Amino acid sequence: MGFSVFSPSLEKVFKLEKVETWPESKHRFQQETVEAVQAAIAAGRPLLLRGEPGIGKSQVARAVAAYLQIPFFSFVVDERTERDDLLYRFDPVSRLAQAQLASVRFRQPAERGDALEGKSSEDGMPTMTWDEEMAEKRFIRPGPLWWAFNRESAERQAAAYFRDCPRPDSLKNQDGRKGSSEQAAGCCSSVVLIDEIDKADPSVPNGLLESLGNHGFRVGYTDEFVELPKNASRPLVIITTNEERELPTAFLRRCFVLMMRFPPTGVDEKSFLLERARVFFTKEDLSDDVCFEVTDQLMGDRKRAEQGGVAKPGAAEFLDIARVLVNLHPGNEAAQLDRLARISKFALRKGSEAI
């Protein structure tokens, strides 16, 4: 089975289960998105999704993992993110606290003697020496790329962690799922979402080049090398940017890039947003006419926002309004239009007096 295993129907709506902090949702693939994902998988390169907030970039990664029935790992980048946060996290604060607690025990002669001689404690469990208990390895938590590159190594490190280190929710959901390995055979082992990378300092994407290119990295505190097992399928890494900061040229050259436009090139806004609405709502709940009215208000507010230099409402705001109308007045077109006139300023107008 080859890379063409990723060939979802463009007509089908896929249900996305809740995983980690991501809520339940629905997704319908676009042809351009499918082709970009296929190319990234076949080349073994990351896929960078560009576009304004709310266009659905992050959801693409979840939908690919759901279709292939493979684990999904995610990391949301912020201004404090460093490269190693995506690989592993060393916890010096917990190590210091543990050292203070252990120093009390090791001042007691009996326990200190047992520890130094490698004897067992009263419950029969081996007692650690000071060096073993304070070893830096016990305070390193595997990050999303570690789990994606080498799950067995990540499991061992999680077991060595000084306190309970939870496995990602996607691995719990994945265990025992029939057919998942066959579905993804020759394709990819997991999907890793690195969300909003433009929020980080440029050193972060540049620092990831070697790890993403080699599918491996060295753990600085232990000198252990984590890498993709021989003959194993590679993970698909999907990265998103809201264009808040320009990304380094060297990083862009290593990625396949898909610009997710609003609306897509060659598609008018009414058709685009109506298709989005039909993923979530039936005509009985929300008529085409109401959808078009919401679209007209949205596009007008986008133009005013652009002139005022403030955040433009987009697909996410359109769905927010649609959700309000359906939840408050399901199937009642007149009541929905009346409600729309009264609430559009809450979700569509983003710049106070500027617009």
Tab-separated table of C-alpha atoms in Angstrom:
chain	number	residue	atom	x	y	z
A	1	MET	CA	0.000	0.000	0.000
A	2	GLY	CA	1.488	3.370	-1.027
A	3	PHE	CA	1.124	6.987	-0.109
A	4	SER	CA	-2.190	7.225	-1.958
A	5	VAL	CA	-3.691	5.616	1.161
A	6	PHE	CA	-4.598	9.196	2.100
A	7	SER	CA	-7.492	9.783	-0.269
A	8	PRO	CA	-10.535	10.896	1.720
A	9	SER	CA	-13.867	11.569	0.059
A	10	LEU	CA	-14.457	15.255	-0.597
A	11	GLU	CA	-18.163	14.746	0.017
A	12	LYS	CA	-17.939	13.004	3.380
A	13	VAL	CA	-18.070	14.866	6.675
A	14	PHE	CA	-15.635	13.341	9.160
A	15	LYS	CA	-16.418	13.445	12.865
A	16	LEU	CA	-13.445	14.432	15.010
A	17	GLU	CA	-13.470	13.025	18.527
A	18	LYS	CA	-12.357	15.037	21.536
A	19	VAL	CA	-8.643	14.556	22.099
A	20	GLU	CA	-6.579	16.271	24.801
A	21	THR	CA	-7.759	19.918	24.860
A	22	TRP	CA	-9.360	19.777	21.404
A	23	PRO	CA	-13.186	19.558	21.451
A	24	GLU	CA	-15.369	17.432	19.207
A	25	SER	CA	-15.794	18.835	15.715
A	26	LYS	CA	-16.514	17.975	12.082
A	27	HIS	CA	-14.439	18.344	8.927
A	28	ARG	CA	-14.822	18.084	5.163
A	29	PHE	CA	-11.621	17.942	3.110
A	30	GLN	CA	-10.890	20.236	0.162
A	31	GLN	CA	-9.123	18.927	-2.939
A	32	GLU	CA	-6.181	21.321	-2.568
A	33	THR	CA	-5.694	20.275	1.050
A	34	VAL	CA	-5.696	16.582	0.155
A	35	GLU	CA	-3.073	17.118	-2.546
A	36	ALA	CA	-0.855	19.154	-0.206
A	37	VAL	CA	-1.034	16.462	2.501
A	38	GLN	CA	-0.270	13.724	-0.024
A	39	ALA	CA	2.783	15.646	-1.246
A	40	ALA	CA	4.111	16.257	2.276
A	41	ILE	CA	3.699	12.587	3.214
A	42	ALA	CA	5.369	11.337	0.029
A	43	ALA	CA	8.319	13.730	0.382
A	44	GLY	CA	8.693	13.283	4.127
A	45	ARG	CA	8.573	17.054	4.620
A	46	PRO	CA	6.576	19.192	7.043
A	47	LEU	CA	3.425	20.858	5.704
A	48	LEU	CA	3.099	24.542	6.565
A	49	LEU	CA	-0.465	25.880	6.510
A	50	ARG	CA	-0.690	29.654	6.084
A	51	GLY	CA	-3.807	31.769	6.443
A	52	GLU	CA	-5.829	34.049	8.663
A	53	PRO	CA	-7.087	32.857	12.079
A	54	GLY	CA	-10.253	30.751	12.062
A	55	ILE	CA	-9.877	29.388	8.536
A	56	GLY	CA	-9.430	25.811	9.847
A	57	LYS	CA	-5.686	25.229	9.643
A	58	SER	CA	-5.321	23.359	12.928
A	59	GLN	CA	-8.315	21.174	12.199
A	60	VAL	CA	-6.654	19.809	9.065
A	61	ALA	CA	-4.088	18.005	11.208
A	62	ARG	CA	-6.755	16.462	13.430
A	63	ALA	CA	-8.788	15.403	10.410
A	64	VAL	CA	-5.819	13.691	8.732
A	65	ALA	CA	-5.090	11.725	11.921
A	66	ALA	CA	-8.771	10.804	12.288
A	67	TYR	CA	-9.009	9.591	8.698
A	68	LEU	CA	-5.834	7.498	8.937
A	69	GLN	CA	-6.699	6.369	12.485
A	70	ILE	CA	-3.246	7.194	13.811
A	71	PRO	CA	-2.095	9.102	16.931
A	72	PHE	CA	-2.387	12.878	16.966
A	73	PHE	CA	0.073	14.999	18.963
A	74	SER	CA	-0.184	18.761	19.281
A	75	PHE	CA	1.754	21.690	20.678
A	76	VAL	CA	0.497	25.280	20.741
A	77	VAL	CA	3.380	27.723	20.469
A	78	ASP	CA	3.544	30.972	22.456
A	79	GLU	CA	6.048	33.787	22.953
A	80	ARG	CA	7.982	31.794	25.586
A	81	THR	CA	8.330	28.601	23.561
A	82	GLU	CA	11.831	27.290	22.948
A	83	ARG	CA	12.870	24.627	20.484
A	84	ASP	CA	13.445	21.957	23.105
A	85	ASP	CA	9.865	22.315	24.374
A	86	LEU	CA	8.705	20.367	21.326
A	87	LEU	CA	11.280	17.633	21.992
A	88	TYR	CA	11.334	17.354	25.783
A	89	ARG	CA	11.024	19.445	28.921
A	90	PHE	CA	13.505	19.453	31.781
A	91	ASP	CA	11.928	20.416	35.129
A	92	PRO	CA	14.619	22.041	37.328
A	93	VAL	CA	12.079	23.334	39.863
A	94	SER	CA	10.793	19.840	40.626
A	95	ARG	CA	14.352	18.557	40.839
A	96	LEU	CA	15.225	21.211	43.409
A	97	ALA	CA	12.110	20.411	45.444
A	98	GLN	CA	12.889	16.701	45.295
A	99	ALA	CA	16.458	17.387	46.429
A	100	GLN	CA	15.177	19.218	49.500
A	101	LEU	CA	12.879	16.339	50.415
A	102	ALA	CA	15.530	13.711	49.757
A	103	SER	CA	18.129	15.550	51.812
A	104	VAL	CA	15.955	15.041	54.906
A	105	ARG	CA	15.797	11.293	54.343
A	106	PHE	CA	19.469	10.958	53.548
A	107	ARG	CA	20.420	12.665	56.811
A	108	GLN	CA	18.880	9.705	58.652
A	109	PRO	CA	21.717	7.152	59.107
A	110	ALA	CA	19.671	3.996	58.620
A	111	GLU	CA	18.064	5.118	55.385
A	112	ARG	CA	21.324	6.608	54.153
A	113	GLY	CA	23.098	3.306	54.801
A	114	ASP	CA	20.435	1.308	52.983
A	115	ALA	CA	20.587	3.662	50.032
A	116	LEU	CA	24.338	3.690	49.743
A	117	GLU	CA	24.515	-0.105	49.970
A	118	GLY	CA	21.650	-0.622	47.514
A	119	LYS	CA	19.478	-2.426	50.072
A	120	SER	CA	15.704	-2.622	50.096
A	121	SER	CA	13.280	-0.498	52.064
A	122	GLU	CA	10.666	-1.910	54.426
A	123	ASP	CA	8.152	-2.440	51.614
A	124	GLY	CA	10.664	-4.568	49.722
A	125	MET	CA	11.321	-1.989	46.979
A	126	PRO	CA	14.941	-1.127	46.143
A	127	THR	CA	16.085	2.122	47.717
A	128	MET	CA	17.695	4.602	45.338
A	129	THR	CA	21.015	6.196	46.019
A	130	TRP	CA	21.222	9.974	46.072
A	131	ASP	CA	22.731	10.029	42.585
A	132	GLU	CA	19.986	7.784	41.233
A	133	GLU	CA	17.215	9.805	42.826
A	134	MET	CA	18.623	13.129	41.630
A	135	ALA	CA	19.607	11.935	38.138
A	136	GLU	CA	18.608	14.548	35.551
A	137	LYS	CA	16.973	11.832	33.458
A	138	ARG	CA	14.210	11.502	36.060
A	139	PHE	CA	13.135	15.121	35.469
A	140	ILE	CA	12.862	15.042	31.676
A	141	ARG	CA	9.368	14.754	30.206
A	142	PRO	CA	9.078	13.620	26.565
A	143	GLY	CA	7.510	16.173	24.207
A	144	PRO	CA	5.290	15.641	21.150
A	145	LEU	CA	8.129	15.074	18.675
A	146	TRP	CA	9.740	12.510	20.991
A	147	TRP	CA	6.451	10.555	21.131
A	148	ALA	CA	6.087	10.836	17.363
A	149	PHE	CA	9.653	9.823	16.454
A	150	ASN	CA	10.072	6.914	18.853
A	151	ARG	CA	7.134	5.847	20.995
A	152	GLU	CA	9.047	3.007	22.692
A	153	SER	CA	11.786	5.375	23.836
A	154	ALA	CA	9.188	7.909	25.009
A	155	GLU	CA	7.404	5.188	27.005
A	156	ARG	CA	10.680	4.294	28.759
A	157	GLN	CA	11.384	7.924	29.555
A	158	ALA	CA	7.847	8.442	30.854
A	159	ALA	CA	8.336	5.447	33.160
A	160	ALA	CA	11.618	6.918	34.433
A	161	TYR	CA	10.039	10.312	35.180
A	162	PHE	CA	10.137	11.084	38.917
A	163	ARG	CA	6.359	11.342	39.106
A	164	ASP	CA	3.487	9.995	37.038
A	165	CYS	CA	4.042	11.101	33.437
A	166	PRO	CA	0.768	10.743	31.493
A	167	ARG	CA	0.735	9.305	28.004
A	168	PRO	CA	-0.898	11.495	25.332
A	169	ASP	CA	-4.652	10.959	25.064
A	170	SER	CA	-4.334	10.003	21.409
A	171	LEU	CA	-2.209	6.980	22.362
A	172	LYS	CA	-4.806	5.833	24.892
A	173	ASN	CA	-7.506	6.088	22.252
A	174	GLN	CA	-5.300	4.387	19.696
A	175	ASP	CA	-4.397	1.268	21.672
A	176	GLY	CA	-6.418	-1.690	20.527
A	177	ARG	CA	-8.036	0.114	17.601
A	178	LYS	CA	-8.395	-2.430	14.842
A	179	GLY	CA	-7.165	-1.693	11.366
A	180	SER	CA	-5.277	1.474	12.203
A	181	SER	CA	-1.831	0.116	11.331
A	182	GLU	CA	-3.113	-1.343	8.061
A	183	GLN	CA	-4.811	1.934	7.137
A	184	ALA	CA	-1.614	3.927	7.607
A	185	ALA	CA	0.831	1.336	6.266
A	186	GLY	CA	3.403	2.958	3.972
A	187	CYS	CA	1.958	6.360	4.849
A	188	CYS	CA	2.778	7.894	8.236
A	189	SER	CA	2.900	6.750	11.838
A	190	SER	CA	1.277	9.791	13.466
A	191	VAL	CA	0.368	13.422	12.910
A	192	VAL	CA	2.129	16.186	14.849
A	193	LEU	CA	0.552	19.649	14.926
A	194	ILE	CA	2.833	22.577	15.747
A	195	ASP	CA	0.277	25.351	16.059
A	196	GLU	CA	0.914	29.094	15.565
A	197	ILE	CA	4.667	28.845	15.100
A	198	ASP	CA	4.794	32.517	14.103
A	199	LYS	CA	4.314	33.456	17.775
A	200	ALA	CA	7.769	32.110	18.647
A	201	ASP	CA	11.148	33.720	18.162
A	202	PRO	CA	12.669	32.896	14.723
A	203	SER	CA	15.239	30.742	16.499
A	204	VAL	CA	12.508	28.142	17.179
A	205	PRO	CA	11.664	27.196	13.573
A	206	ASN	CA	15.347	27.426	12.638
A	207	GLY	CA	16.232	25.193	15.578
A	208	LEU	CA	13.740	22.561	14.446
A	209	LEU	CA	15.284	22.157	10.991
A	210	GLU	CA	17.739	19.424	11.984
A	211	SER	CA	15.271	17.491	14.138
A	212	LEU	CA	12.533	17.546	11.495
A	213	GLY	CA	14.941	16.757	8.665
A	214	ASN	CA	16.648	13.857	10.445
A	215	HIS	CA	13.577	12.638	12.355
A	216	GLY	CA	15.640	12.594	15.508
A	217	PHE	CA	17.414	14.690	18.135
A	218	ARG	CA	19.844	14.481	21.030
A	219	VAL	CA	18.640	14.990	24.616
A	220	GLY	CA	21.020	17.571	26.018
A	221	TYR	CA	20.881	16.445	29.655
A	222	THR	CA	21.518	12.740	29.059
A	223	ASP	CA	23.225	12.712	25.644
A	224	GLU	CA	20.671	10.106	24.537
A	225	PHE	CA	19.831	10.161	20.820
A	226	VAL	CA	16.148	9.755	19.989
A	227	GLU	CA	15.476	8.734	16.405
A	228	LEU	CA	12.933	7.104	14.155
A	229	PRO	CA	13.341	3.298	14.303
A	230	LYS	CA	14.744	1.630	11.200
A	231	ASN	CA	12.108	0.962	8.509
A	232	ALA	CA	9.449	2.774	10.567
A	233	SER	CA	6.927	5.093	8.929
A	234	ARG	CA	7.621	8.782	9.442
A	235	PRO	CA	5.255	11.109	11.273
A	236	LEU	CA	3.509	13.835	9.308
A	237	VAL	CA	4.335	17.222	10.821
A	238	ILE	CA	1.786	19.957	10.140
A	239	ILE	CA	2.699	23.508	11.136
A	240	THR	CA	0.391	26.520	11.169
A	241	THR	CA	1.029	30.249	11.010
A	242	ASN	CA	-1.346	33.206	11.285
A	243	GLU	CA	1.225	35.396	9.497
A	244	GLU	CA	1.895	37.520	12.597
A	245	ARG	CA	5.636	37.222	11.997
A	246	GLU	CA	7.612	36.304	8.881
A	247	LEU	CA	9.193	32.866	9.098
A	248	PRO	CA	12.880	32.253	8.276
A	249	THR	CA	13.615	31.523	4.620
A	250	ALA	CA	15.649	28.409	5.459
A	251	PHE	CA	12.675	26.988	7.330
A	252	LEU	CA	10.223	27.741	4.519
A	253	ARG	CA	12.471	25.963	2.020
A	254	ARG	CA	12.185	22.722	4.020
A	255	CYS	CA	8.375	22.770	4.014
A	256	PHE	CA	5.555	22.200	1.596
A	257	VAL	CA	3.356	25.287	1.909
A	258	LEU	CA	-0.408	25.593	1.479
A	259	MET	CA	-2.051	29.014	1.608
A	260	MET	CA	-5.591	28.592	2.952
A	261	ARG	CA	-7.366	31.655	1.579
A	262	PHE	CA	-10.671	33.216	2.540
A	263	PRO	CA	-12.391	32.461	0.271
A	264	PRO	CA	-10.276	30.035	-1.807
A	265	THR	CA	-9.158	31.235	-5.226
A	266	GLY	CA	-11.942	30.838	-7.780
A	267	VAL	CA	-14.687	30.372	-5.164
A	268	ASP	CA	-17.104	33.126	-4.182
A	269	GLU	CA	-17.619	33.825	-0.505
A	270	LYS	CA	-21.267	32.779	-0.446
A	271	SER	CA	-20.553	29.317	-1.844
A	272	PHE	CA	-17.555	28.903	0.436
A	273	LEU	CA	-19.389	29.798	3.641
A	274	LEU	CA	-22.539	27.911	2.695
A	275	GLU	CA	-20.444	24.778	2.253
A	276	ARG	CA	-18.914	25.393	5.689
A	277	ALA	CA	-22.357	25.775	7.220
A	278	ARG	CA	-23.602	22.515	5.699
A	279	VAL	CA	-20.858	20.599	7.499
A	280	PHE	CA	-22.570	21.492	10.785
A	281	PHE	CA	-26.164	22.485	10.044
A	282	THR	CA	-28.988	21.161	7.857
A	283	LYS	CA	-31.201	23.332	5.653
A	284	GLU	CA	-34.047	22.657	8.069
A	285	ASP	CA	-32.087	24.240	10.913
A	286	LEU	CA	-30.480	27.059	8.902
A	287	SER	CA	-31.739	28.031	5.450
A	288	ASP	CA	-29.573	29.140	2.542
A	289	ASP	CA	-31.144	32.599	2.687
A	290	VAL	CA	-30.123	33.088	6.316
A	291	CYS	CA	-26.597	31.873	5.516
A	292	PHE	CA	-26.362	34.400	2.693
A	293	GLU	CA	-27.569	37.199	4.972
A	294	VAL	CA	-24.889	36.337	7.517
A	295	THR	CA	-22.335	36.245	4.689
A	296	ASP	CA	-23.338	39.722	3.459
A	297	GLN	CA	-22.909	41.183	6.936
A	298	LEU	CA	-19.616	39.346	7.414
A	299	MET	CA	-18.123	40.591	4.155
A	300	GLY	CA	-19.232	44.156	4.897
A	301	ASP	CA	-17.617	44.028	8.307
A	302	ARG	CA	-14.437	42.559	6.803
A	303	LYS	CA	-14.129	45.534	4.472
A	304	ARG	CA	-14.688	48.026	7.288
A	305	ALA	CA	-12.202	46.191	9.503
A	306	GLU	CA	-9.577	46.252	6.773
A	307	GLN	CA	-10.079	49.998	6.280
A	308	GLY	CA	-9.837	50.527	10.034
A	309	GLY	CA	-6.725	48.368	10.393
A	310	VAL	CA	-8.309	46.000	12.919
A	311	ALA	CA	-8.813	42.219	13.072
A	312	LYS	CA	-11.122	40.981	10.323
A	313	PRO	CA	-13.922	38.504	11.100
A	314	GLY	CA	-13.758	35.297	9.094
A	315	ALA	CA	-14.996	31.729	8.822
A	316	ALA	CA	-14.860	31.168	12.588
A	317	GLU	CA	-17.085	34.189	13.287
A	318	PHE	CA	-19.497	33.066	10.560
A	319	LEU	CA	-19.899	29.692	12.278
A	320	ASP	CA	-20.271	31.371	15.679
A	321	ILE	CA	-23.197	33.443	14.386
A	322	ALA	CA	-24.747	30.419	12.664
A	323	ARG	CA	-24.467	28.427	15.881
A	324	VAL	CA	-26.240	31.161	17.847
A	325	LEU	CA	-29.112	31.326	15.343
A	326	VAL	CA	-29.584	27.557	15.241
A	327	ASN	CA	-29.374	27.106	19.009
A	328	LEU	CA	-31.791	29.945	19.781
A	329	HIS	CA	-34.235	29.633	16.841
A	330	PRO	CA	-33.786	26.269	15.061
A	331	GLY	CA	-35.627	26.323	11.729
A	332	ASN	CA	-37.328	29.691	12.380
A	333	GLU	CA	-36.047	31.882	9.559
A	334	ALA	CA	-37.854	35.079	10.597
A	335	ALA	CA	-36.638	34.830	14.191
A	336	GLN	CA	-33.102	34.063	13.004
A	337	LEU	CA	-32.975	37.144	10.771
A	338	ASP	CA	-34.310	39.315	13.589
A	339	ARG	CA	-31.737	37.882	15.986
A	340	LEU	CA	-28.947	38.378	13.431
A	341	ALA	CA	-29.721	42.089	13.180
A	342	ARG	CA	-29.346	42.414	16.940
A	343	ILE	CA	-26.252	40.312	17.622
A	344	SER	CA	-23.976	40.661	14.597
A	345	LYS	CA	-22.017	43.436	16.324
A	346	PHE	CA	-20.961	41.000	19.066
A	347	ALA	CA	-19.263	38.500	16.765
A	348	LEU	CA	-18.581	40.286	13.500
A	349	ARG	CA	-17.384	43.761	14.498
A	350	LYS	CA	-13.901	43.531	15.979
A	351	GLY	CA	-12.701	47.103	16.309
A	352	SER	CA	-15.130	49.141	18.499
A	353	GLU	CA	-15.536	52.691	17.186
A	354	ALA	CA	-12.927	52.098	14.465
A	355	ILE	CA	-15.579	50.311	12.446
